[in-house]
mmCIF file of C-alpha atoms in Angstrom:
data_model
loop_
_atom_site.group_PDB
_atom_site.id
_atom_site.type_symbol
_atom_site.label_atom_id
_atom_site.label_comp_id
_atom_site.label_asym_id
_atom_site.label_seq_id
_atom_site.Cartn_x
_atom_site.Cartn_y
_atom_site.Cartn_z
ATOM 1 C CA GLU A 959 97.340 121.610 72.557
ATOM 2 C CA THR A 960 95.303 120.193 75.428
ATOM 3 C CA GLY A 961 92.357 122.570 75.085
ATOM 4 C CA VAL A 962 93.133 124.290 78.384
ATOM 5 C CA THR A 963 94.497 127.813 78.160
ATOM 6 C CA GLN A 964 96.037 129.964 80.863
ATOM 7 C CA THR A 965 96.778 133.671 80.964
ATOM 8 C CA PRO A 966 99.121 135.291 81.534
ATOM 9 C CA ARG A 967 101.963 132.907 80.803
ATOM 10 C CA HIS A 968 104.398 134.977 82.863
ATOM 11 C CA LEU A 969 103.701 137.372 85.718
ATOM 12 C CA VAL A 970 105.968 139.441 87.922
ATOM 13 C CA MET A 971 104.314 141.120 90.873
ATOM 14 C CA GLY A 972 105.297 142.919 94.020
ATOM 15 C CA MET A 973 104.205 141.749 97.441
ATOM 16 C CA THR A 974 101.593 144.482 97.725
ATOM 17 C CA ASN A 975 100.025 143.893 94.316
ATOM 18 C CA LYS A 976 96.751 142.183 93.508
ATOM 19 C CA LYS A 977 96.602 140.102 90.355
ATOM 20 C CA SER A 978 94.552 137.251 88.931
ATOM 21 C CA LEU A 979 95.415 134.151 86.945
ATOM 22 C CA LYS A 980 92.890 132.919 84.434
ATOM 23 C CA CYS A 981 92.180 129.446 83.145
ATOM 24 C CA GLU A 982 89.749 128.530 80.387
ATOM 25 C CA GLN A 983 88.608 125.234 78.897
ATOM 26 C CA HIS A 984 85.968 124.470 76.313
ATOM 27 C CA LEU A 985 86.249 120.710 76.521
ATOM 28 C CA GLY A 986 82.937 120.295 78.312
ATOM 29 C CA HIS A 987 84.700 119.282 81.515
ATOM 30 C CA ASN A 988 82.994 119.742 84.859
ATOM 31 C CA ALA A 989 85.942 119.542 87.238
ATOM 32 C CA MET A 990 88.774 122.073 87.383
ATOM 33 C CA TYR A 991 91.935 122.253 89.435
ATOM 34 C CA TRP A 992 94.728 124.609 90.477
ATOM 35 C CA TYR A 993 98.198 123.188 91.057
ATOM 36 C CA LYS A 994 101.443 124.742 92.209
ATOM 37 C CA GLN A 995 104.906 123.583 91.267
ATOM 38 C CA SER A 996 107.804 125.056 93.199
ATOM 39 C CA ALA A 997 111.412 124.389 92.282
ATOM 40 C CA LYS A 998 112.497 120.806 93.016
ATOM 41 C CA LYS A 999 109.095 119.901 94.440
ATOM 42 C CA PRO A 1000 106.320 117.765 92.963
ATOM 43 C CA LEU A 1001 103.098 119.223 91.659
ATOM 44 C CA GLU A 1002 100.900 120.152 94.615
ATOM 45 C CA LEU A 1003 97.140 120.354 94.380
ATOM 46 C CA MET A 1004 95.742 123.649 95.682
ATOM 47 C CA PHE A 1005 92.042 123.707 94.861
ATOM 48 C CA VAL A 1006 89.439 121.489 93.201
ATOM 49 C CA TYR A 1007 86.123 122.601 91.757
ATOM 50 C CA SER A 1008 83.422 120.183 90.667
ATOM 51 C CA LEU A 1009 80.301 121.544 88.969
ATOM 52 C CA GLU A 1010 81.480 125.024 89.969
ATOM 53 C CA GLU A 1011 81.561 124.159 93.667
ATOM 54 C CA ARG A 1012 84.801 124.024 95.599
ATOM 55 C CA VAL A 1013 85.325 120.493 96.871
ATOM 56 C CA GLU A 1014 88.902 120.705 98.036
ATOM 57 C CA ASN A 1015 91.181 123.298 99.531
ATOM 58 C CA ASN A 1016 94.513 121.797 100.437
ATOM 59 C CA SER A 1017 95.380 124.092 103.338
ATOM 60 C CA VAL A 1018 96.230 126.914 100.990
ATOM 61 C CA PRO A 1019 96.867 130.333 102.564
ATOM 62 C CA SER A 1020 94.071 132.857 102.204
ATOM 63 C CA ARG A 1021 96.248 135.114 100.054
ATOM 64 C CA PHE A 1022 95.256 132.707 97.260
ATOM 65 C CA SER A 1023 91.567 132.977 96.456
ATOM 66 C CA PRO A 1024 89.984 130.811 93.734
ATOM 67 C CA GLU A 1025 86.861 131.612 91.791
ATOM 68 C CA CYS A 1026 84.887 129.423 89.397
ATOM 69 C CA PRO A 1027 82.101 131.501 87.810
ATOM 70 C CA ASN A 1028 81.118 128.724 85.376
ATOM 71 C CA SER A 1029 82.364 125.322 84.305
ATOM 72 C CA SER A 1030 84.611 126.786 81.587
ATOM 73 C CA HIS A 1031 86.499 129.361 83.632
ATOM 74 C CA LEU A 1032 88.645 129.272 86.724
ATOM 75 C CA PHE A 1033 90.482 132.140 88.357
ATOM 76 C CA LEU A 1034 93.116 132.388 91.031
ATOM 77 C CA HIS A 1035 93.142 135.777 92.721
ATOM 78 C CA LEU A 1036 96.430 136.726 94.312
ATOM 79 C CA HIS A 1037 97.065 139.370 96.955
ATOM 80 C CA THR A 1038 99.902 140.204 99.339
ATOM 81 C CA LEU A 1039 101.967 137.292 98.137
ATOM 82 C CA GLN A 1040 105.372 136.368 99.496
ATOM 83 C CA PRO A 1041 108.559 135.685 97.516
ATOM 84 C CA GLU A 1042 108.237 131.977 98.388
ATOM 85 C CA ASP A 1043 104.996 131.924 96.416
ATOM 86 C CA SER A 1044 107.048 132.262 93.233
ATOM 87 C CA ALA A 1045 106.295 129.106 91.271
ATOM 88 C CA LEU A 1046 104.618 127.659 88.197
ATOM 89 C CA TYR A 1047 100.827 127.600 88.610
ATOM 90 C CA LEU A 1048 99.018 125.033 86.516
ATOM 91 C CA CYS A 1049 95.333 124.710 85.819
ATOM 92 C CA ALA A 1050 93.729 121.419 84.825
ATOM 93 C CA SER A 1051 90.289 120.068 84.029
ATOM 94 C CA SER A 1052 88.824 116.583 83.876
ATOM 95 C CA PRO A 1053 85.971 115.119 81.880
ATOM 96 C CA ARG A 1054 83.252 114.789 84.448
ATOM 97 C CA GLU A 1055 82.136 115.872 87.825
ATOM 98 C CA LEU A 1056 83.739 114.173 90.767
ATOM 99 C CA ILE A 1057 81.530 111.351 91.977
ATOM 100 C CA PRO A 1058 82.121 109.982 95.474
ATOM 101 C CA GLY A 1059 83.282 106.410 95.288
ATOM 102 C CA GLN A 1060 84.769 106.654 91.818
ATOM 103 C CA PRO A 1061 88.320 107.538 90.793
ATOM 104 C CA THR A 1062 88.844 110.584 88.663
ATOM 105 C CA ARG A 1063 89.476 110.563 84.966
ATOM 106 C CA GLU A 1064 92.650 111.843 83.365
ATOM 107 C CA GLN A 1065 93.318 115.544 83.801
ATOM 108 C CA TYR A 1066 94.016 117.975 80.981
ATOM 109 C CA PHE A 1067 96.551 120.606 81.921
ATOM 110 C CA GLY A 1068 97.160 124.120 80.740
ATOM 111 C CA PRO A 1069 100.685 125.390 80.025
ATOM 112 C CA GLY A 1070 100.936 127.206 83.340
ATOM 113 C CA THR A 1071 101.659 130.715 84.557
ATOM 114 C CA ARG A 1072 105.210 131.362 85.730
ATOM 115 C CA LEU A 1073 104.801 133.693 88.721
ATOM 116 C CA THR A 1074 107.610 135.687 90.254
ATOM 117 C CA VAL A 1075 106.959 137.641 93.447
ATOM 118 C CA THR A 1076 109.494 140.373 94.130
ATOM 119 C CA ILE B 916 103.095 111.157 105.216
ATOM 120 C CA LEU B 917 101.780 110.010 101.844
ATOM 121 C CA ASN B 918 104.736 109.874 99.471
ATOM 122 C CA VAL B 919 104.970 109.003 95.844
ATOM 123 C CA GLU B 920 108.512 108.208 94.811
ATOM 124 C CA GLN B 921 109.856 108.013 91.294
ATOM 125 C CA SER B 922 113.178 106.602 90.208
ATOM 126 C CA PRO B 923 115.510 107.371 88.701
ATOM 127 C CA GLN B 924 115.326 111.164 88.898
ATOM 128 C CA SER B 925 116.881 111.440 85.466
ATOM 129 C CA LEU B 926 117.898 109.127 82.689
ATOM 130 C CA HIS B 927 120.011 109.582 79.554
ATOM 131 C CA VAL B 928 119.657 106.996 76.798
ATOM 132 C CA GLN B 929 120.596 106.653 73.163
ATOM 133 C CA GLU B 930 118.035 106.623 70.410
ATOM 134 C CA GLY B 931 116.759 103.085 69.949
ATOM 135 C CA ASP B 932 117.365 102.031 73.563
ATOM 136 C CA SER B 933 114.485 100.647 75.554
ATOM 137 C CA THR B 934 114.071 102.008 79.040
ATOM 138 C CA ASN B 935 111.877 101.810 82.091
ATOM 139 C CA PHE B 936 111.300 103.688 85.301
ATOM 140 C CA THR B 937 109.470 103.159 88.541
ATOM 141 C CA CYS B 938 106.742 104.812 90.563
ATOM 142 C CA SER B 939 106.236 103.708 94.181
ATOM 143 C CA PHE B 940 103.161 104.639 96.162
ATOM 144 C CA PRO B 941 101.355 103.610 99.367
ATOM 145 C CA SER B 942 99.600 100.291 98.789
ATOM 146 C CA SER B 943 96.761 100.968 101.209
ATOM 147 C CA ASN B 944 93.569 102.705 100.129
ATOM 148 C CA PHE B 945 94.568 102.609 96.477
ATOM 149 C CA TYR B 946 92.173 104.104 93.941
ATOM 150 C CA ALA B 947 94.081 104.914 90.787
ATOM 151 C CA LEU B 948 97.531 105.562 89.426
ATOM 152 C CA HIS B 949 98.017 108.198 86.748
ATOM 153 C CA TRP B 950 100.980 108.635 84.375
ATOM 154 C CA TYR B 951 101.658 111.964 82.659
ATOM 155 C CA ARG B 952 104.242 113.080 80.145
ATOM 156 C CA TRP B 953 105.540 116.650 80.420
ATOM 157 C CA GLU B 954 107.663 118.120 77.676
ATOM 158 C CA THR B 955 109.584 121.301 78.382
ATOM 159 C CA ALA B 956 107.515 124.456 77.737
ATOM 160 C CA LYS B 957 104.374 122.405 77.122
ATOM 161 C CA SER B 958 101.464 121.136 79.224
ATOM 162 C CA PRO B 959 101.532 117.810 81.053
ATOM 163 C CA GLU B 960 99.727 115.231 78.944
ATOM 164 C CA ALA B 961 97.899 112.191 80.306
ATOM 165 C CA LEU B 962 99.306 108.819 79.275
ATOM 166 C CA PHE B 963 97.416 106.307 81.407
ATOM 167 C CA VAL B 964 95.019 106.034 84.314
ATOM 168 C CA MET B 965 95.243 102.594 85.898
ATOM 169 C CA THR B 966 92.959 101.170 88.539
ATOM 170 C CA LEU B 967 93.226 97.374 88.607
ATOM 171 C CA ASN B 968 96.001 95.306 90.141
ATOM 172 C CA GLY B 969 97.913 93.549 87.375
ATOM 173 C CA ASP B 970 96.643 95.976 84.764
ATOM 174 C CA GLU B 971 98.831 96.702 81.784
ATOM 175 C CA LYS B 972 98.203 99.574 79.388
ATOM 176 C CA LYS B 973 99.873 100.450 76.126
ATOM 177 C CA LYS B 974 100.017 103.502 73.882
ATOM 178 C CA GLY B 975 102.308 103.054 70.902
ATOM 179 C CA ARG B 976 105.821 102.325 72.191
ATOM 180 C CA ILE B 977 104.918 103.231 75.778
ATOM 181 C CA SER B 978 103.394 100.783 78.214
ATOM 182 C CA ALA B 979 102.764 100.644 81.939
ATOM 183 C CA THR B 980 102.105 97.971 84.521
ATOM 184 C CA LEU B 981 100.527 98.213 87.930
ATOM 185 C CA ASN B 982 100.975 96.302 91.174
ATOM 186 C CA THR B 983 98.637 97.720 93.781
ATOM 187 C CA LYS B 984 99.436 95.123 96.444
ATOM 188 C CA GLU B 985 103.086 96.078 96.629
ATOM 189 C CA GLY B 986 102.583 99.669 95.595
ATOM 190 C CA TYR B 987 104.491 100.172 92.361
ATOM 191 C CA SER B 988 104.035 100.871 88.690
ATOM 192 C CA TYR B 989 106.537 100.611 85.864
ATOM 193 C CA LEU B 990 106.577 102.696 82.718
ATOM 194 C CA TYR B 991 108.358 101.179 79.708
ATOM 195 C CA ILE B 992 109.454 102.892 76.523
ATOM 196 C CA LYS B 993 110.503 100.627 73.693
ATOM 197 C CA GLY B 994 112.982 101.936 71.123
ATOM 198 C CA SER B 995 113.301 105.453 72.585
ATOM 199 C CA GLN B 996 113.191 108.364 70.157
ATOM 200 C CA PRO B 997 114.400 111.946 70.717
ATOM 201 C CA GLU B 998 110.772 113.083 70.824
ATOM 202 C CA ASP B 999 110.285 110.892 73.917
ATOM 203 C CA SER B 1000 112.492 113.318 75.841
ATOM 204 C CA ALA B 1001 110.301 114.671 78.625
ATOM 205 C CA THR B 1002 109.603 114.390 82.334
ATOM 206 C CA TYR B 1003 107.344 111.467 83.186
ATOM 207 C CA LEU B 1004 105.145 112.019 86.219
ATOM 208 C CA CYS B 1005 103.107 109.536 88.155
ATOM 209 C CA ALA B 1006 100.312 110.462 90.535
ATOM 210 C CA TRP B 1007 98.510 108.368 93.141
ATOM 211 C CA GLU B 1008 94.878 108.752 93.949
ATOM 212 C CA ASN B 1009 93.752 107.216 97.213
ATOM 213 C CA TYR B 1010 90.409 105.804 98.254
ATOM 214 C CA GLY B 1011 88.803 107.942 100.864
ATOM 215 C CA GLY B 1012 90.961 110.865 99.921
ATOM 216 C CA SER B 1013 89.507 114.083 98.748
ATOM 217 C CA GLN B 1014 87.961 113.992 95.330
ATOM 218 C CA GLY B 1015 90.403 114.598 92.525
ATOM 219 C CA ASN B 1016 93.320 114.781 94.934
ATOM 220 C CA LEU B 1017 96.278 113.394 93.019
ATOM 221 C CA ILE B 1018 99.563 113.105 94.875
ATOM 222 C CA PHE B 1019 102.380 113.477 92.382
ATOM 223 C CA GLY B 1020 105.932 112.213 92.388
ATOM 224 C CA LYS B 1021 108.786 114.494 91.378
ATOM 225 C CA GLY B 1022 109.091 112.803 88.012
ATOM 226 C CA THR B 1023 111.735 111.050 85.956
ATOM 227 C CA LYS B 1024 113.428 113.272 83.384
ATOM 228 C CA LEU B 1025 114.275 111.312 80.253
ATOM 229 C CA SER B 1026 116.740 112.582 77.653
ATOM 230 C CA VAL B 1027 117.098 110.615 74.429
ATOM 231 C CA LYS B 1028 120.185 111.398 72.342
ATOM 232 C CA PRO B 1029 120.005 110.937 68.580
#
């Protein structure tokens, strides 16, 4: 157990649906991340939040909308997804806020949500 | 294109064998190199974060070395056990890149047979 939980673990949705993925950590971390892993591809960073502010958006389509209401919770809102968005979505957190000029600490990952878009 | 390459893609060893695999990354603008271990149906787990050229880190039977000038890191497992079976990921963090932006390799999948 890493201390990072994700719900749901599996999700099947149609292209017209709206759903949300949830991530929760009570490790006292101040930075949180969303990653995507598609088949045969490496983990790809989608979004980074530090102290509840978005600091990175890696050219992710607007049909993915993150939300970080507080330092313990992170959401990924999904709408009008495409079949190619089917993937494993991982959430992670790291021990402190991201400070310019300093490398990040190790990241603690959740177990992921397996998303299938039909 | 900023690529992180890991080799081999997969590896099958017998229990008790020692093994190693490689992570290659761009040598310019280096900040940190992360190693993670990912067992099937579990969460990726951090092994090491390395920042200094020549650094060597160890956790039990697993160790890692870092060469930032030539852009590679080795992960070593001594006396492999079946519970070491997992995918080992490395991730490169570059100076001047966006904060927290780790670029991952595809991983090396290790299977240890009893």
